[in-house]
Tab-separated table of C-alpha atoms in Angstrom:
chain	number	residue	atom	x	y	z
A	753	UNK	CA	0.000	0.000	0.000
A	754	UNK	CA	2.842	2.374	0.847
A	755	UNK	CA	4.478	1.719	-2.552
A	756	UNK	CA	1.213	2.453	-4.317
A	757	UNK	CA	0.785	5.724	-2.416
A	758	UNK	CA	4.382	6.721	-3.221
A	759	UNK	CA	3.802	5.935	-6.883
A	760	UNK	CA	0.624	8.038	-7.011
A	761	UNK	CA	2.373	10.985	-5.338
A	762	UNK	CA	5.286	10.747	-7.788
A	763	UNK	CA	2.896	10.724	-10.746
A	764	UNK	CA	1.183	13.882	-9.482
A	765	UNK	CA	4.515	15.614	-8.902
A	766	UNK	CA	5.908	14.832	-12.359
A	767	UNK	CA	2.634	15.469	-14.094
A	768	UNK	CA	2.222	18.820	-12.339
A	769	UNK	CA	5.733	19.942	-13.300
A	770	UNK	CA	5.126	19.109	-16.937
A	771	UNK	CA	2.028	21.268	-17.152
A	772	UNK	CA	3.282	24.575	-15.788
A	773	UNK	CA	1.890	27.138	-18.238
A	774	UNK	CA	3.978	29.925	-19.712
A	775	UNK	CA	2.087	33.030	-18.617
A	776	UNK	CA	4.296	35.430	-20.566
A	777	UNK	CA	1.990	37.822	-22.389
A	778	UNK	CA	3.065	38.660	-25.928
A	779	UNK	CA	1.525	41.728	-27.458
A	780	UNK	CA	1.869	43.584	-30.692
A	781	UNK	CA	3.059	47.097	-30.047
A	782	UNK	CA	2.651	50.034	-32.392
A	783	UNK	CA	5.473	50.307	-34.889
A	784	UNK	CA	7.104	48.571	-37.823
A	785	UNK	CA	7.811	44.864	-38.130
A	786	UNK	CA	9.608	42.996	-40.889
A	787	UNK	CA	7.878	39.892	-42.214
A	788	UNK	CA	10.700	37.369	-41.888
A	789	UNK	CA	8.856	34.135	-42.661
A	790	UNK	CA	5.442	32.975	-43.806
A	791	UNK	CA	4.075	29.461	-43.941
A	792	UNK	CA	0.773	28.712	-45.614
A	793	UNK	CA	-0.649	25.257	-44.962
A	794	UNK	CA	2.758	24.300	-43.535
A	795	UNK	CA	4.731	25.360	-46.629
A	796	UNK	CA	7.182	28.285	-46.578
A	797	UNK	CA	6.538	30.847	-49.249
A	798	UNK	CA	9.097	33.206	-50.736
A	799	UNK	CA	8.628	36.651	-49.208
A	800	UNK	CA	8.854	39.859	-51.198
A	801	UNK	CA	11.882	41.871	-50.035
A	802	UNK	CA	9.777	44.926	-49.293
A	803	UNK	CA	7.085	43.117	-47.257
A	804	UNK	CA	6.292	44.908	-43.990
A	805	UNK	CA	3.719	44.761	-41.204
A	806	UNK	CA	3.090	48.039	-39.372
A	807	UNK	CA	0.735	48.689	-36.476
A	808	UNK	CA	-0.811	51.977	-35.479
A	809	UNK	CA	-3.900	52.303	-33.280
A	810	UNK	CA	-5.689	49.059	-34.181
A	811	UNK	CA	-4.810	49.377	-37.869
A	812	UNK	CA	-2.264	47.362	-39.756
A	813	UNK	CA	-0.649	48.497	-42.953
A	814	UNK	CA	2.439	47.778	-44.958
A	815	UNK	CA	3.891	46.751	-48.251
A	816	UNK	CA	2.836	43.388	-49.636
A	817	UNK	CA	5.397	43.165	-52.410
A	818	UNK	CA	4.175	45.627	-55.000
A	819	UNK	CA	1.312	47.406	-53.323
A	820	UNK	CA	0.439	48.971	-50.025
A	821	UNK	CA	-2.192	47.223	-47.903
A	822	UNK	CA	-4.252	48.216	-44.882
A	823	UNK	CA	-6.781	46.626	-42.529
A	824	UNK	CA	-8.352	47.136	-39.146
A	825	UNK	CA	-7.994	44.665	-36.309
A	826	UNK	CA	-9.239	44.074	-32.802
A	827	UNK	CA	-7.179	42.669	-29.957
A	828	UNK	CA	-8.021	39.702	-27.779
A	829	UNK	CA	-6.089	38.492	-24.742
A	830	UNK	CA	-3.840	36.231	-26.835
A	831	UNK	CA	-5.061	36.880	-30.365
A	832	UNK	CA	-5.981	39.486	-32.936
A	833	UNK	CA	-8.868	39.512	-35.400
A	834	UNK	CA	-7.791	41.080	-38.692
A	835	UNK	CA	-10.467	42.439	-41.012
A	836	UNK	CA	-10.422	42.125	-44.789
A	837	UNK	CA	-7.430	44.008	-46.181
A	838	UNK	CA	-7.650	46.673	-48.833
A	839	UNK	CA	-4.737	47.369	-51.172
A	840	UNK	CA	-3.578	49.664	-53.908
A	841	UNK	CA	-3.498	47.988	-57.317
A	842	UNK	CA	-0.281	48.997	-59.070
A	843	UNK	CA	1.324	46.877	-61.760
A	844	UNK	CA	3.874	44.409	-60.419
A	845	UNK	CA	6.591	43.466	-62.919
A	846	UNK	CA	8.179	40.906	-60.588
A	847	UNK	CA	6.041	37.748	-60.799
A	848	UNK	CA	7.391	36.272	-57.514
A	849	UNK	CA	6.412	39.430	-55.604
A	850	UNK	CA	3.007	39.378	-57.290
A	851	UNK	CA	2.442	35.743	-56.242
A	852	UNK	CA	3.491	36.509	-52.661
A	853	UNK	CA	1.136	39.476	-52.507
A	854	UNK	CA	-1.846	37.505	-53.776
A	855	UNK	CA	-1.317	34.605	-51.347
A	856	UNK	CA	-0.512	36.852	-48.377
A	857	UNK	CA	-3.529	39.149	-48.743
A	858	UNK	CA	-5.890	36.251	-49.489
A	859	UNK	CA	-4.945	34.565	-46.186
A	860	UNK	CA	-4.485	37.644	-43.979
A	861	UNK	CA	-8.000	38.163	-42.663
A	862	UNK	CA	-9.365	36.262	-39.683
A	863	UNK	CA	-8.315	35.427	-36.154
A	864	UNK	CA	-4.616	34.910	-35.421
A	865	UNK	CA	-3.139	33.633	-32.164
A	866	UNK	CA	-0.028	35.444	-30.927
A	867	UNK	CA	3.123	33.792	-29.557
A	868	UNK	CA	6.796	34.632	-29.351
A	869	UNK	CA	9.261	36.685	-27.370
A	870	UNK	CA	10.602	40.240	-27.334
A	871	UNK	CA	12.396	39.875	-30.697
A	872	UNK	CA	10.188	37.530	-32.715
A	873	UNK	CA	6.389	37.384	-32.805
A	874	UNK	CA	4.339	34.723	-34.556
A	875	UNK	CA	0.780	35.223	-35.724
A	876	UNK	CA	-0.860	31.945	-36.646
A	877	UNK	CA	-4.148	30.323	-37.502
A	878	UNK	CA	-5.098	27.048	-39.174
A	879	UNK	CA	-3.867	28.211	-42.615
A	880	UNK	CA	-1.071	30.698	-42.105
A	881	UNK	CA	1.858	31.450	-39.784
A	882	UNK	CA	3.516	34.869	-40.021
A	883	UNK	CA	6.844	35.507	-38.279
A	884	UNK	CA	7.501	39.163	-37.501
A	885	UNK	CA	10.759	40.700	-36.282
A	886	UNK	CA	11.724	44.206	-35.207
Protein backbone atom coordinates (compact mmCIF):
# COMPACT_ATOMS: atom_id res chain seq x y z
CA UNK A 1 0.00 0.00 0.00
CA UNK A 2 2.84 2.37 0.85
CA UNK A 3 4.48 1.72 -2.55
CA UNK A 4 1.21 2.45 -4.32
CA UNK A 5 0.79 5.72 -2.42
CA UNK A 6 4.38 6.72 -3.22
CA UNK A 7 3.80 5.93 -6.88
CA UNK A 8 0.62 8.04 -7.01
CA UNK A 9 2.37 10.98 -5.34
CA UNK A 10 5.29 10.75 -7.79
CA UNK A 11 2.90 10.72 -10.75
CA UNK A 12 1.18 13.88 -9.48
CA UNK A 13 4.51 15.61 -8.90
CA UNK A 14 5.91 14.83 -12.36
CA UNK A 15 2.63 15.47 -14.09
CA UNK A 16 2.22 18.82 -12.34
CA UNK A 17 5.73 19.94 -13.30
CA UNK A 18 5.13 19.11 -16.94
CA UNK A 19 2.03 21.27 -17.15
CA UNK A 20 3.28 24.57 -15.79
CA UNK A 21 1.89 27.14 -18.24
CA UNK A 22 3.98 29.93 -19.71
CA UNK A 23 2.09 33.03 -18.62
CA UNK A 24 4.30 35.43 -20.57
CA UNK A 25 1.99 37.82 -22.39
CA UNK A 26 3.06 38.66 -25.93
CA UNK A 27 1.53 41.73 -27.46
CA UNK A 28 1.87 43.58 -30.69
CA UNK A 29 3.06 47.10 -30.05
CA UNK A 30 2.65 50.03 -32.39
CA UNK A 31 5.47 50.31 -34.89
CA UNK A 32 7.10 48.57 -37.82
CA UNK A 33 7.81 44.86 -38.13
CA UNK A 34 9.61 43.00 -40.89
CA UNK A 35 7.88 39.89 -42.21
CA UNK A 36 10.70 37.37 -41.89
CA UNK A 37 8.86 34.13 -42.66
CA UNK A 38 5.44 32.97 -43.81
CA UNK A 39 4.08 29.46 -43.94
CA UNK A 40 0.77 28.71 -45.61
CA UNK A 41 -0.65 25.26 -44.96
CA UNK A 42 2.76 24.30 -43.53
CA UNK A 43 4.73 25.36 -46.63
CA UNK A 44 7.18 28.28 -46.58
CA UNK A 45 6.54 30.85 -49.25
CA UNK A 46 9.10 33.21 -50.74
CA UNK A 47 8.63 36.65 -49.21
CA UNK A 48 8.85 39.86 -51.20
CA UNK A 49 11.88 41.87 -50.04
CA UNK A 50 9.78 44.93 -49.29
CA UNK A 51 7.08 43.12 -47.26
CA UNK A 52 6.29 44.91 -43.99
CA UNK A 53 3.72 44.76 -41.20
CA UNK A 54 3.09 48.04 -39.37
CA UNK A 55 0.74 48.69 -36.48
CA UNK A 56 -0.81 51.98 -35.48
CA UNK A 57 -3.90 52.30 -33.28
CA UNK A 58 -5.69 49.06 -34.18
CA UNK A 59 -4.81 49.38 -37.87
CA UNK A 60 -2.26 47.36 -39.76
CA UNK A 61 -0.65 48.50 -42.95
CA UNK A 62 2.44 47.78 -44.96
CA UNK A 63 3.89 46.75 -48.25
CA UNK A 64 2.84 43.39 -49.64
CA UNK A 65 5.40 43.16 -52.41
CA UNK A 66 4.17 45.63 -55.00
CA UNK A 67 1.31 47.41 -53.32
CA UNK A 68 0.44 48.97 -50.03
CA UNK A 69 -2.19 47.22 -47.90
CA UNK A 70 -4.25 48.22 -44.88
CA UNK A 71 -6.78 46.63 -42.53
CA UNK A 72 -8.35 47.14 -39.15
CA UNK A 73 -7.99 44.66 -36.31
CA UNK A 74 -9.24 44.07 -32.80
CA UNK A 75 -7.18 42.67 -29.96
CA UNK A 76 -8.02 39.70 -27.78
CA UNK A 77 -6.09 38.49 -24.74
CA UNK A 78 -3.84 36.23 -26.84
CA UNK A 79 -5.06 36.88 -30.37
CA UNK A 80 -5.98 39.49 -32.94
CA UNK A 81 -8.87 39.51 -35.40
CA UNK A 82 -7.79 41.08 -38.69
CA UNK A 83 -10.47 42.44 -41.01
CA UNK A 84 -10.42 42.13 -44.79
CA UNK A 85 -7.43 44.01 -46.18
CA UNK A 86 -7.65 46.67 -48.83
CA UNK A 87 -4.74 47.37 -51.17
CA UNK A 88 -3.58 49.66 -53.91
CA UNK A 89 -3.50 47.99 -57.32
CA UNK A 90 -0.28 49.00 -59.07
CA UNK A 91 1.32 46.88 -61.76
CA UNK A 92 3.87 44.41 -60.42
CA UNK A 93 6.59 43.47 -62.92
CA UNK A 94 8.18 40.91 -60.59
CA UNK A 95 6.04 37.75 -60.80
CA UNK A 96 7.39 36.27 -57.51
CA UNK A 97 6.41 39.43 -55.60
CA UNK A 98 3.01 39.38 -57.29
CA UNK A 99 2.44 35.74 -56.24
CA UNK A 100 3.49 36.51 -52.66
CA UNK A 101 1.14 39.48 -52.51
CA UNK A 102 -1.85 37.51 -53.78
CA UNK A 103 -1.32 34.61 -51.35
CA UNK A 104 -0.51 36.85 -48.38
CA UNK A 105 -3.53 39.15 -48.74
CA UNK A 106 -5.89 36.25 -49.49
CA UNK A 107 -4.95 34.56 -46.19
CA UNK A 108 -4.49 37.64 -43.98
CA UNK A 109 -8.00 38.16 -42.66
CA UNK A 110 -9.37 36.26 -39.68
CA UNK A 111 -8.32 35.43 -36.15
CA UNK A 112 -4.62 34.91 -35.42
CA UNK A 113 -3.14 33.63 -32.16
CA UNK A 114 -0.03 35.44 -30.93
CA UNK A 115 3.12 33.79 -29.56
CA UNK A 116 6.80 34.63 -29.35
CA UNK A 117 9.26 36.68 -27.37
CA UNK A 118 10.60 40.24 -27.33
CA UNK A 119 12.40 39.87 -30.70
CA UNK A 120 10.19 37.53 -32.72
CA UNK A 121 6.39 37.38 -32.80
CA UNK A 122 4.34 34.72 -34.56
CA UNK A 123 0.78 35.22 -35.72
CA UNK A 124 -0.86 31.94 -36.65
CA UNK A 125 -4.15 30.32 -37.50
CA UNK A 126 -5.10 27.05 -39.17
CA UNK A 127 -3.87 28.21 -42.61
CA UNK A 128 -1.07 30.70 -42.11
CA UNK A 129 1.86 31.45 -39.78
CA UNK A 130 3.52 34.87 -40.02
CA UNK A 131 6.84 35.51 -38.28
CA UNK A 132 7.50 39.16 -37.50
CA UNK A 133 10.76 40.70 -36.28
CA UNK A 134 11.72 44.21 -35.21
